[in-house]
Coordinates of C-alpha atoms and ligand atoms in Angstrom, one line a residue:
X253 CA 29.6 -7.9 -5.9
X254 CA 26.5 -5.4 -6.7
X255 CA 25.2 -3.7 -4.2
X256 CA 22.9 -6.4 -2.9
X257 CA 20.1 -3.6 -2.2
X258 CA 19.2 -3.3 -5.6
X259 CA 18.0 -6.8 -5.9
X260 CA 15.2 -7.9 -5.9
X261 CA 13.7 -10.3 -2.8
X262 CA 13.8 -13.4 -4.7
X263 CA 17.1 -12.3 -6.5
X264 CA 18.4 -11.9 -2.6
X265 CA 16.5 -15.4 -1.7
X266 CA 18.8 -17.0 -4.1
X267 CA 21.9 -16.0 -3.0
X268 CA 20.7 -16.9 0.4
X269 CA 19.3 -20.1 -0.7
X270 CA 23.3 -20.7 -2.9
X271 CA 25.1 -20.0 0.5
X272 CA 26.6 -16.8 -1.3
X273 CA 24.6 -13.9 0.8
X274 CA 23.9 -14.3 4.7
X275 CA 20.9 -12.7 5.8
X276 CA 22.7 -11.0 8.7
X277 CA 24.8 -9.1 6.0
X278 CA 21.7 -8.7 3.7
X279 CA 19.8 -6.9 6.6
X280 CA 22.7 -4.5 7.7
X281 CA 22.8 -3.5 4.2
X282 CA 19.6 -2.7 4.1
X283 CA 19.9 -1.4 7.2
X284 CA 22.6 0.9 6.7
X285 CA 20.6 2.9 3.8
X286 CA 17.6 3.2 6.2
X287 CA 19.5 4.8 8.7
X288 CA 21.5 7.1 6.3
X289 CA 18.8 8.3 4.3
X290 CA 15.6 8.4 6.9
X291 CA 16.4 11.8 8.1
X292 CA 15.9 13.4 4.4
X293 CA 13.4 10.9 3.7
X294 CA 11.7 10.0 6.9
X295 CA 10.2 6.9 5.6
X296 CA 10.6 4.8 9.3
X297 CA 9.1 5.7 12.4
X298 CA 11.7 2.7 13.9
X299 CA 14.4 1.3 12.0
X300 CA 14.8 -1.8 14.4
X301 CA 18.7 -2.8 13.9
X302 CA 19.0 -4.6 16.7
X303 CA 15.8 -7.1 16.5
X304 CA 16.3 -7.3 12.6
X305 CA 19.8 -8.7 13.2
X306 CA 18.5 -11.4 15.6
X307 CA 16.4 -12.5 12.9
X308 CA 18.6 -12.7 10.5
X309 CA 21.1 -14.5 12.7
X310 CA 18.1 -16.9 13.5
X311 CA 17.4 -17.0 9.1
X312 CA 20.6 -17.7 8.5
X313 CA 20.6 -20.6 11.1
X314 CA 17.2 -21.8 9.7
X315 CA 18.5 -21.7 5.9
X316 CA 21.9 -23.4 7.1
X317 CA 20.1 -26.1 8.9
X318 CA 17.7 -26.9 5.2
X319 CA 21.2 -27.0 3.3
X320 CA 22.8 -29.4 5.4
X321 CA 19.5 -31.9 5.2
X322 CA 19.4 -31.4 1.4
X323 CA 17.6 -29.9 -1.1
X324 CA 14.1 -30.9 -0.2
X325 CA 14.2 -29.3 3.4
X326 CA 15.7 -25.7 1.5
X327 CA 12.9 -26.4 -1.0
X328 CA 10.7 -26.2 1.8
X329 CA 11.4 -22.5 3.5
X330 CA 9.5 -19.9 2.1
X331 CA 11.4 -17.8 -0.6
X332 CA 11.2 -14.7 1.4
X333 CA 13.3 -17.0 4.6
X334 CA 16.0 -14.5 5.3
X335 CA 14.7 -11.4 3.2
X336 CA 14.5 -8.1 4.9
X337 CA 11.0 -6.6 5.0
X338 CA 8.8 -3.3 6.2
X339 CA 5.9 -2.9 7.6
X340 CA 3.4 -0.2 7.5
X341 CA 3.0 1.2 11.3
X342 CA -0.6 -0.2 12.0
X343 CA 0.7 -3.9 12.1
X344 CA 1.3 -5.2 15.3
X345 CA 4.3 -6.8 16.3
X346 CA 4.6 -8.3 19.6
X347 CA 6.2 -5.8 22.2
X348 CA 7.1 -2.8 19.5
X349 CA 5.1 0.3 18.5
X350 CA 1.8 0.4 16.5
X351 CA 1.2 4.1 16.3
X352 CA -0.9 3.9 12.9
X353 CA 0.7 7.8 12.9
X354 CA -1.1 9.1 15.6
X355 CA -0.2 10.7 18.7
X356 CA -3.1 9.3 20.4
X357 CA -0.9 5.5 20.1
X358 CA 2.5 6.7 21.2
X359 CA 4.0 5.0 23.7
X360 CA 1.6 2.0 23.2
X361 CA 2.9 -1.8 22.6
X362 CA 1.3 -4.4 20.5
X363 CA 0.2 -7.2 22.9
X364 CA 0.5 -9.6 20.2
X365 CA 1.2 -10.6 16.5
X366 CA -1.2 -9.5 13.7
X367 CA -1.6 -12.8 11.7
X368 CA 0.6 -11.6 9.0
X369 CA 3.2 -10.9 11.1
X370 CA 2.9 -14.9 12.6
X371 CA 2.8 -15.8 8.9
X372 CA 6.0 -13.2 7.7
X373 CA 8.2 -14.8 11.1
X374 CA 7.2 -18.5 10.1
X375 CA 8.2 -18.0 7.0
X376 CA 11.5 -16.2 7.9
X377 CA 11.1 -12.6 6.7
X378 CA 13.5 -10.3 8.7
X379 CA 11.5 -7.0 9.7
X380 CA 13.7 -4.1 9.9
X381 CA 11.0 -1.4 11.3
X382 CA 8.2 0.2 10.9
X383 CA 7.2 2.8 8.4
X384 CA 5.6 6.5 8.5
X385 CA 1.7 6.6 7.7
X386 CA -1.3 9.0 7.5
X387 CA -2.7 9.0 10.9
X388 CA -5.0 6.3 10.9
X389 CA -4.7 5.6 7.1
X390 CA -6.6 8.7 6.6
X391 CA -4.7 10.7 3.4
X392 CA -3.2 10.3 0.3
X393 CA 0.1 12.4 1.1
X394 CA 1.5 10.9 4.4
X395 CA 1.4 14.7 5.0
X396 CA -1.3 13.8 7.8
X397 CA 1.3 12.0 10.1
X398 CA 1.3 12.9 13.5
X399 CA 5.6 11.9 13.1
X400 CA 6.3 14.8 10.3
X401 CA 5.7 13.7 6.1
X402 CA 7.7 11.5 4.6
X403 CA 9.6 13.0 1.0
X404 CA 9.3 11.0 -2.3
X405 CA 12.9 9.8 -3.2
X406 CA 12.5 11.0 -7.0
X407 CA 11.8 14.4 -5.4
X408 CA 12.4 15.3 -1.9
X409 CA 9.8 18.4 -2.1
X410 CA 7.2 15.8 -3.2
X411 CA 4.8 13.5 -1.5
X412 CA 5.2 10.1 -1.7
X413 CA 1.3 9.7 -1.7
X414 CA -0.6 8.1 1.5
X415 CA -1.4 6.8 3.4
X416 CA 1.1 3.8 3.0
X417 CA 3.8 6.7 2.2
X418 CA 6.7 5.5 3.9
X419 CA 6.3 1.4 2.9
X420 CA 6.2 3.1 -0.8
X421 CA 9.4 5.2 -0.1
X422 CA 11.5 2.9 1.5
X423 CA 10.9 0.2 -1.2
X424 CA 11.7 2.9 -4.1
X425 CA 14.8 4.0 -1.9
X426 CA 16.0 0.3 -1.8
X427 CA 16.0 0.1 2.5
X428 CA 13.5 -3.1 1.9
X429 CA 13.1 -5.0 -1.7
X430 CA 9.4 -5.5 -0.5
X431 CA 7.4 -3.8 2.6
X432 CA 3.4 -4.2 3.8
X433 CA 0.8 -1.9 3.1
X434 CA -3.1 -1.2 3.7
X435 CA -5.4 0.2 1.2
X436 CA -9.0 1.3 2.0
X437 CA -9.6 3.9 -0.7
X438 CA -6.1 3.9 -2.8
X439 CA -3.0 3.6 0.0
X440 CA -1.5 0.8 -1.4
X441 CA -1.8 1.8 -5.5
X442 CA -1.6 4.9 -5.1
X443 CA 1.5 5.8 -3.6
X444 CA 3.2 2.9 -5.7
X445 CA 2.6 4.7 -8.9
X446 CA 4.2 8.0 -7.2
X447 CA 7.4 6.0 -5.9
X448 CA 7.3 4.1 -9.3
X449 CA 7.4 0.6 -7.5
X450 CA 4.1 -2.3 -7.8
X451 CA 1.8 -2.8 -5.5
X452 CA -1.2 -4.4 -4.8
X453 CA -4.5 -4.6 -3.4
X454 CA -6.0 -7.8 -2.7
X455 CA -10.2 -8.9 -3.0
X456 CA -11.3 -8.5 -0.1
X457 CA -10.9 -11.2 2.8
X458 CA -8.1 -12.4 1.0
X459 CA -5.7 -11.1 4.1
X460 CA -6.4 -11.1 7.5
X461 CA -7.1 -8.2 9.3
X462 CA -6.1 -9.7 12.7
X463 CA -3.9 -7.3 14.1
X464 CA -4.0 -4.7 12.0
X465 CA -5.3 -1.3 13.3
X466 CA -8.8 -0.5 12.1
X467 CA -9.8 2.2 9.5
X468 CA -12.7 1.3 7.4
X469 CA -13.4 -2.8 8.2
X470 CA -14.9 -2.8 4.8
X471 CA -12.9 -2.0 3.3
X472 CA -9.3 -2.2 4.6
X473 CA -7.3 -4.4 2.8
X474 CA -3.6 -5.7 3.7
X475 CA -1.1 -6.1 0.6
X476 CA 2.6 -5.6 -0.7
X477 CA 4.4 -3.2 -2.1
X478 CA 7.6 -4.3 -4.1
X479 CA 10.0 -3.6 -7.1
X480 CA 8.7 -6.2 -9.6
X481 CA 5.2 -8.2 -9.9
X482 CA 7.4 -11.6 -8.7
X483 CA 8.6 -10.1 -5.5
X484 CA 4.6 -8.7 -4.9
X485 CA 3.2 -12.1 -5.5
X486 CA 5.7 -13.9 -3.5
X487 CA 5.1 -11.7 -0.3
X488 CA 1.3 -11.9 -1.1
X489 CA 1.4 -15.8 -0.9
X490 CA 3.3 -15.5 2.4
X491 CA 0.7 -13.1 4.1
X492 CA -2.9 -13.9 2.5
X493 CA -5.3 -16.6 3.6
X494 CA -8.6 -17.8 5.9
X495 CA -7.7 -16.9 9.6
X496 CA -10.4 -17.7 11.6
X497 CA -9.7 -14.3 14.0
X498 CA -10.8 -12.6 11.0
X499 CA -14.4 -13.6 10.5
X500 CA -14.2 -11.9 6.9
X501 CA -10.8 -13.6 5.6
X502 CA -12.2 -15.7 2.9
X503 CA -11.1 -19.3 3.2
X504 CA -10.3 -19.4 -0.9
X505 CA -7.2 -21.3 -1.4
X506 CA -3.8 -19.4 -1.9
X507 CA -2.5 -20.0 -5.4
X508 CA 1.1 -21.5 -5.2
X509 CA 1.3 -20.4 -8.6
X510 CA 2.4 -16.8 -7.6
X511 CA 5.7 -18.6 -6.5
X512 CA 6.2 -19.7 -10.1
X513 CA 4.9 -16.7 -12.4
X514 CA 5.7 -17.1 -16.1
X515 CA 9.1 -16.1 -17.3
X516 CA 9.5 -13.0 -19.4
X517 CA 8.8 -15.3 -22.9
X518 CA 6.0 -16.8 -21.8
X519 CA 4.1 -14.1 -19.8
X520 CA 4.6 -11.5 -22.4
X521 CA 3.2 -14.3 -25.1
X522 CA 0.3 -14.7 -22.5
X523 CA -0.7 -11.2 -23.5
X524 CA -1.9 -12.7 -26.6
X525 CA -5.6 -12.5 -27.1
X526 CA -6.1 -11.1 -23.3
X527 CA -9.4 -9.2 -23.0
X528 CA -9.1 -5.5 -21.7
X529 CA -11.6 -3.3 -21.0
X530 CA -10.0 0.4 -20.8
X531 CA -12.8 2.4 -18.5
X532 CA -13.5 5.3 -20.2
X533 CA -14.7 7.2 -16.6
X534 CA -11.1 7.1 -15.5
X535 CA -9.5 9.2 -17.8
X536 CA -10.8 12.3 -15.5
X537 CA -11.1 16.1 -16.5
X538 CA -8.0 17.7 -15.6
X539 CA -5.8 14.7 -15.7
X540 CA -2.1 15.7 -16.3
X541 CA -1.4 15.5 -20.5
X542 CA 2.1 13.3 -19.4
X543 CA 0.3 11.1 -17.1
X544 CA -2.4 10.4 -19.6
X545 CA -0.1 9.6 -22.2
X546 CA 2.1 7.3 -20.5
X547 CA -0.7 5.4 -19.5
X548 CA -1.9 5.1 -23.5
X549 CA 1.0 4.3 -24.7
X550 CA 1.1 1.4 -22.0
X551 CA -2.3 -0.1 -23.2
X552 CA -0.5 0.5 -27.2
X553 CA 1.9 -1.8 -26.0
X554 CA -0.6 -4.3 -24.2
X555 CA -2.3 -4.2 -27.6
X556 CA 0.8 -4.7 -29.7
X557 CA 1.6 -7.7 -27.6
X558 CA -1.8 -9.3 -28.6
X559 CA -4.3 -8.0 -26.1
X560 CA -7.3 -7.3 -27.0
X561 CA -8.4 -3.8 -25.7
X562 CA -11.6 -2.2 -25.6
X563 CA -13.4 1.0 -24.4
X564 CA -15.9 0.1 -21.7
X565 CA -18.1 2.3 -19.5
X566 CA -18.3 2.4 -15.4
X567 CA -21.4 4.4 -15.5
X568 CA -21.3 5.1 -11.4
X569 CA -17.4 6.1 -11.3
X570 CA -18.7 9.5 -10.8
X571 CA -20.5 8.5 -7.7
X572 CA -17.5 6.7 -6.0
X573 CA -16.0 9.9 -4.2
X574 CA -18.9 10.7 -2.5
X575 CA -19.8 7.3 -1.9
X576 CA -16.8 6.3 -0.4
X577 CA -16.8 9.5 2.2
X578 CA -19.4 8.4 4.0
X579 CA -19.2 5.1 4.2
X580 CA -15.3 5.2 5.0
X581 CA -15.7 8.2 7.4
X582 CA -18.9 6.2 9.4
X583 CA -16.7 3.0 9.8
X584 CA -13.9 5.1 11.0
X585 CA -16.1 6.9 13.6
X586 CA -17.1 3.2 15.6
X587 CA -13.8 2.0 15.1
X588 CA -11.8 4.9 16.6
X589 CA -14.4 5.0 19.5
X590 CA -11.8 2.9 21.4
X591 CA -9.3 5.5 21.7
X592 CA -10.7 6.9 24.7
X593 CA -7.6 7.3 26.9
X594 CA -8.7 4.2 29.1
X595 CA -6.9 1.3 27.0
X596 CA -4.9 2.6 24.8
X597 CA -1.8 4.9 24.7
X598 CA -1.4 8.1 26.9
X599 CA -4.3 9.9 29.2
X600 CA -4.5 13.2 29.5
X601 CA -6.4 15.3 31.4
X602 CA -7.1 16.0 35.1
X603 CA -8.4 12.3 36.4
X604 CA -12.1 13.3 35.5
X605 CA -13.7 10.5 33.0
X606 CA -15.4 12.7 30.7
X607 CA -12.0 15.3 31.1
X608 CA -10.1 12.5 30.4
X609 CA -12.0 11.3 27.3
X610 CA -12.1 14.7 25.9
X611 CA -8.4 16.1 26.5
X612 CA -6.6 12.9 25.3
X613 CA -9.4 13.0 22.0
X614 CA -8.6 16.5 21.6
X615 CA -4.7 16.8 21.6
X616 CA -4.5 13.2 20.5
X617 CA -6.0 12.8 17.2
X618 CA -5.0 15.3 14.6
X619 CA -7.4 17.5 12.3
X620 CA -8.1 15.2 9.4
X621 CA -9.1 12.0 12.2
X622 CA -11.4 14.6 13.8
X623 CA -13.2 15.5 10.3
X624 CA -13.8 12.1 9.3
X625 CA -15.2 11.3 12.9
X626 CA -17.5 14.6 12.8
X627 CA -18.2 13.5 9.3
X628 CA -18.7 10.1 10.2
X629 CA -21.4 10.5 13.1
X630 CA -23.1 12.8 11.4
X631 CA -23.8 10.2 8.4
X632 CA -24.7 7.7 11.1
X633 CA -26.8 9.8 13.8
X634 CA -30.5 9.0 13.9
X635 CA -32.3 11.5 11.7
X636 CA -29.5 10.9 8.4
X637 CA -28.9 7.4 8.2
X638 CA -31.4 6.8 5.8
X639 CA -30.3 10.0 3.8
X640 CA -26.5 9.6 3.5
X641 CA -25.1 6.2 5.1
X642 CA -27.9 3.9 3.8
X643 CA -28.2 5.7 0.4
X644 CA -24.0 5.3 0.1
X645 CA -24.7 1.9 1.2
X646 CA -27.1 1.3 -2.1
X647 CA -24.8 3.4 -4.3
X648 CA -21.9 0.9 -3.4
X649 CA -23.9 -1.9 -4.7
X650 CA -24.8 -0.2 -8.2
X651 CA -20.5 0.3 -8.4
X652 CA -20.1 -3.3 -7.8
X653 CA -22.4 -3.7 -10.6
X654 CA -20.8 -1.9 -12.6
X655 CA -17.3 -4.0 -12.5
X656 CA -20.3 -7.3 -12.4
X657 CA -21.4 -6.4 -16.0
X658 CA -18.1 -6.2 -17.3
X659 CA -16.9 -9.4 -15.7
X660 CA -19.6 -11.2 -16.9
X661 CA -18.6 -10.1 -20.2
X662 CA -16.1 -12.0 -20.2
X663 CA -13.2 -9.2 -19.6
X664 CA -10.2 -10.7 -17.9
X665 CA -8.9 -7.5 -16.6
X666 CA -9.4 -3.4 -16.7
X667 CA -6.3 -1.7 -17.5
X668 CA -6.9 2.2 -16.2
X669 CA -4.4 5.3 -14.7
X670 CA -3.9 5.3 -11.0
X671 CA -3.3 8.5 -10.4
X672 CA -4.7 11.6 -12.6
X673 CA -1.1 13.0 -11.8
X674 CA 2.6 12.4 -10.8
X675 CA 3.5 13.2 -6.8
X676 CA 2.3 16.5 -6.1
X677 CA 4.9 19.2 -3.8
X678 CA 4.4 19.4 0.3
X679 CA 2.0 21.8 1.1
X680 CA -0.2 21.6 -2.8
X681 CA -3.5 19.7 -1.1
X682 CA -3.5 20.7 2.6
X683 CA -5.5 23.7 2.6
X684 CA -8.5 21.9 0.3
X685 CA -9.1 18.8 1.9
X686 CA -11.5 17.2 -1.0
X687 CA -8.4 17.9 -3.7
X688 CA -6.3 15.6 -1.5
X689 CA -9.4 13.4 -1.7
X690 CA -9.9 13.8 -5.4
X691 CA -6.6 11.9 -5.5
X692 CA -7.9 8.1 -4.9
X693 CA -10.5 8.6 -7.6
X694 CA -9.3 6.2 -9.4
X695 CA -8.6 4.0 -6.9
X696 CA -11.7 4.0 -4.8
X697 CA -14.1 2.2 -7.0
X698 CA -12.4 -0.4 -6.9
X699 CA -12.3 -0.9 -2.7
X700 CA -16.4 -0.3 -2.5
X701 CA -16.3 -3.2 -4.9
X702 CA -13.8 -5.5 -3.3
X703 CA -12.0 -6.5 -6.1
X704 CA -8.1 -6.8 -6.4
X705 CA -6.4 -3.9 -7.8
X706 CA -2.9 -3.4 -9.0
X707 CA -0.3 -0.4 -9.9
X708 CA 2.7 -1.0 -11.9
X709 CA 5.3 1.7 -13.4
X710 CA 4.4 2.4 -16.6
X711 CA 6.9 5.3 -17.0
X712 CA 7.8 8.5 -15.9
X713 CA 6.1 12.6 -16.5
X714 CA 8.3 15.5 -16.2
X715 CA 10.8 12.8 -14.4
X716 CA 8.6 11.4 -12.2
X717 CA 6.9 8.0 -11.9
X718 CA 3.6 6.9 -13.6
X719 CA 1.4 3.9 -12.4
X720 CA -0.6 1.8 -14.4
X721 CA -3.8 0.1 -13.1
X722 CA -5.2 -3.2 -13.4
X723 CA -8.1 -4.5 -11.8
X724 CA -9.6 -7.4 -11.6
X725 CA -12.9 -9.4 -10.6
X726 CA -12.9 -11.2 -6.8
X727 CA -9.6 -13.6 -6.8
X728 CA -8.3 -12.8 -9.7
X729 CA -4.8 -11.5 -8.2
X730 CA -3.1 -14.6 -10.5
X731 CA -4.3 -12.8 -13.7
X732 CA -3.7 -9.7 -12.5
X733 CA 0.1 -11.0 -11.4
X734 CA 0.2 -12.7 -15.4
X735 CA -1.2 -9.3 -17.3
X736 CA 1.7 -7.7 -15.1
X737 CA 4.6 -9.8 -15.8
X738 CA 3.6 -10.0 -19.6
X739 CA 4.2 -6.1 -19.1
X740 CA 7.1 -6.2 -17.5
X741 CA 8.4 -8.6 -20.4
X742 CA 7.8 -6.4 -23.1
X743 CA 9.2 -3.2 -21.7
X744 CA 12.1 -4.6 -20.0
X745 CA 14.2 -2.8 -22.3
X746 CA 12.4 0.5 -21.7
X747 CA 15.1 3.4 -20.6
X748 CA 12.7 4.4 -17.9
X749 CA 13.0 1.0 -16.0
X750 CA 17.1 1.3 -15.9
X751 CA 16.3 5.2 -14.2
X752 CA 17.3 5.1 -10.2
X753 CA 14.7 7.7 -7.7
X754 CA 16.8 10.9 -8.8
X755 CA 16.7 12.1 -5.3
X756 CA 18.5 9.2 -3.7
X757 CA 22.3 11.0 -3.4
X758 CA 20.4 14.2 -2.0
X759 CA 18.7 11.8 0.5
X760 CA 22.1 10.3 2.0
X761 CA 23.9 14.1 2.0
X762 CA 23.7 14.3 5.8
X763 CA 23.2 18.0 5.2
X764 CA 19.9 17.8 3.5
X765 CA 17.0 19.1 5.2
X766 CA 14.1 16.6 6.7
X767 CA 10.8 16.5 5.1
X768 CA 9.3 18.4 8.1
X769 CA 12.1 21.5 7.2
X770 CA 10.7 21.1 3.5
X771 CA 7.0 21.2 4.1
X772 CA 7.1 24.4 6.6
X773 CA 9.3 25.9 3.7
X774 CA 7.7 25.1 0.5
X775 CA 9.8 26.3 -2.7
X776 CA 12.7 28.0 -0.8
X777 CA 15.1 26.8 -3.2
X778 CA 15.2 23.3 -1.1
X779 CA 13.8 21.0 -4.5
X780 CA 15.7 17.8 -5.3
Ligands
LIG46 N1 -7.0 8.6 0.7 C1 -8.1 7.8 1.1 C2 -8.5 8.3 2.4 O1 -8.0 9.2 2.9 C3 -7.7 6.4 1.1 C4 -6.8 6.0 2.2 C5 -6.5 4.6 2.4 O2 -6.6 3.8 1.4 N2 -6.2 4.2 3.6 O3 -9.5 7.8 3.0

């Protein structure tokens, strides 16, 4: 039999359904790569064997009992019953870890489920861990984790992007066929395109937040990561939906059409008279020649399919960076307020309150959380409100406009780059903090607007993956899921889909060094 890691979830939720895979063996498969390749790759911050094969003996139990009522009861589970997941380290899970990458959490235990952890156990997922992060979300590199960077499996001397890093990498290195990431400014899309793998952020209040450890309220979104658009649409109709905990879920009805995309005839003859509109603000000064082309020769295809693709303006792109670093930075200064050494994690310090307060701050957050705090207040205190959070505030709404003109034309979807480049090497944006944020510039329009955004693999540069963007208005995640199976379908014979992450035998050689050895020791002869 293939190796059943290279399938896809629903692939793998066929077998199950067929009685020819268990999830027990499914999981330790899955399993077994995590804990082979995690010390090259250090994509988990817990690979949880033990708990993962309890749930797959309880799947397996489940899926057994539906075959022996009959077809409607299996028709019933929910295709990912059985299927090994990940999940970004800021969702809670009853009883385990939720460090969000930050010192200032270890040791603490979620006291209960986030709501799209209730919604992946009732439908059957297995969870296998938890995977490494930016601290706080904050970073576009994973290079800001308190727990040591996570390596990019085409490249182990490479980033995987942030601050969903390690949900990217483990999907790209086949530990999970689909994992759970957040994205406030990019950390879903843009880590996707580095690993080469989809993934997808939803409008905003189509996911519950319940549970999930604050960054930028929002502006935080909850959404999958996967190999293909079917697998990301299936784990995003297991997850999204109203939850009254989460006063800003939206109740908009969950499409059961992503459980039935178009097959690859009929989505890539959907493309056909499809209206585009290819922002012209996104093709940024100093964006890498191979990146750019890739992305081109993406929207020649779209085009060559039938779509009909035309140049259109985002006048306020240029705004979005700035924009987005104050209001980002001010939410994350009244959200990580609670970390004060009194409910959560460890206390440090010599019993006095304000002691307390500032030791367990000082040595527990690391320097990027303490920049977008300083940041953060500052925007907020008294005398500059008005001057820099209200003003962002106002510039927010002219963005939104921007994407509101274009919808109102009539465009069903934007097709842009993610990323102005490939993964970049350990070490290339940690001394210049605003060329680490210059990375989400494509991506952070999109989250001051609230609309659903997408990156697919359109390719790879110099041997390493390119994403593709689409974007769409508020609940458009089913076109956005069409326009990407339709591109699936007509480059399913590209050589660049058939190419494994290059790194992947490096990864399992028990002798190569960890991403922490890598990073302190940029370009001593350790690339791979
Ligand atoms: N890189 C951006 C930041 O650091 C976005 C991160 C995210 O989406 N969580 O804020």
């Amino acid at each position: 039999m293939t190796d059943a890691t290279r399938l896809t979830a629903l692939h793998q939720a066929a077998l199950l359904r067929a009685g020819h895979a268990s999830s027990r063996d499914l999981a330790a498969a899955h399993l077994d790569g995590a804990e082979r390749e995690n010390h090259a790759l250090n994509a988990w911050l817990v690979i949880d064997r033990q708990g993962a094969l309890e749930q797959a003996d309880a799947a397996d139990a489940r899926i057994a009992a539906a075959r022996a009522e009959g077809p409607a009861a299996l028709a019933r589970l929910h295709p990912l019953a059985g299927v090994p997941i990940a999940l970004k380290d800021l969702v809670s899970v009853r009883g385990g870890q939720a460090t969000a990458g930050s010192r200032i959490l270890e040791g603490y235990r979620a006291p209960y489920d986030a709501h799209i952890t209730e919604r992946l156990k009732d439908a059957g997922a297995v969870i296998l861990g938890k995977t490494n992060m930016d601290e706080f979300a904050m970073g576009s590199s994973t290079e800001h984790s308190a727990y040591g960077p996570t390596a990019n499996p085409w490249a182990l001397d490479r980033v995987p992007g942030g601050s969903s890093g390690g949900s990217a990498a483990s999907v790209a290195a086949y530990h999970a066929p689909i994992s759970i990431g957040t994205d406030t400014g990019g950390s879903i899309r843009q880590p996707a395109a580095l690993c080469g793998i989809v993934g997808l952020k939803p409008t905003y209040g189509r996911v519950s937040r319940y549970g999930i450890i604050a960054f930028a309220s929002s502006l935080d979104q909850v959404g999958p990561f996967a190999r293909d658009t079917r697998d990301a649409a299936a784990l995003l109709h297991a997850v999204a939906g109203r939850d009254e905990r989460d006063s800003t879920s939206a109740p908009i009805p969950v499409p059961d059409r992503w459980l039935s995309l178009p097959g690859p005839a009929e989505a890539a003859a959907s493309l056909k008279g499809r209206r585009l509109g290819l922002p012209r603000e996104y093709f940024v000064d100093g964006m890498e020649p191979g990146v750019e082309a890739r992305v081109r020769e993406a929207v020649r295809a779209l085009e060559d399919a039938g779509a009909i693709v035309e140049e259109v303006s985002l006048p306020h792109t240029e705004y979005g960076l700035a924009t987005y670093y104050i209001v980002a930075p001010a939410e994350a200064s009244a959200n990580l307020a609670r970390y004060d050494g009194v409910r959560f994690g460890p206390r440090l310090g010599d019993g006095d309150v304000l002691a307390n307060y500032l030791a367990t701050r000082g040595q527990g957050f690391g320097p990027e959380v303490k920049r977008r705090i300083m940041l953060g207040t500052y925007a907020l205190s008294a005398g500059y409100y008005d001057a820099f959070y209200l003003k962002a505030q106002k510039v927010r709404t002219l963005i939104k406009a921007d994407f509101d003109a274009l919808w109102a034309q009539g465009f069903d979807a934007l097709v842009a780059p993610t990323t102005s480049g490939v993964a970049f090497r350990f070490g290339a944006k940690m001394a210049d903090p605003v060329a680490m944020y210059l990375s989400d510039a494509c991506t952070l329009p999109v989250n001051m607007a609230g609309l659903p955004g997408m990156s697919i693999p359109c390719g790879l540069s110099e041997g390493l993956p390119v994403g593709l963007q689409l974007i769409g208005a508020p609940w458009a995640e089913t076109g956005l899921f069409e326009l990407a199976c339709g591109y699936e379908a007509i480059t399913a014979d590209a050589p660049w889909r058939a190419q494994e992450p290059s790194a992947l035998a490096l990864a399992a050689d028990p002798a190569t060094p960890t991403p922490r050895q890598r990073a302190a020791a940029p370009g001593a002869g350790l690339a791979g």
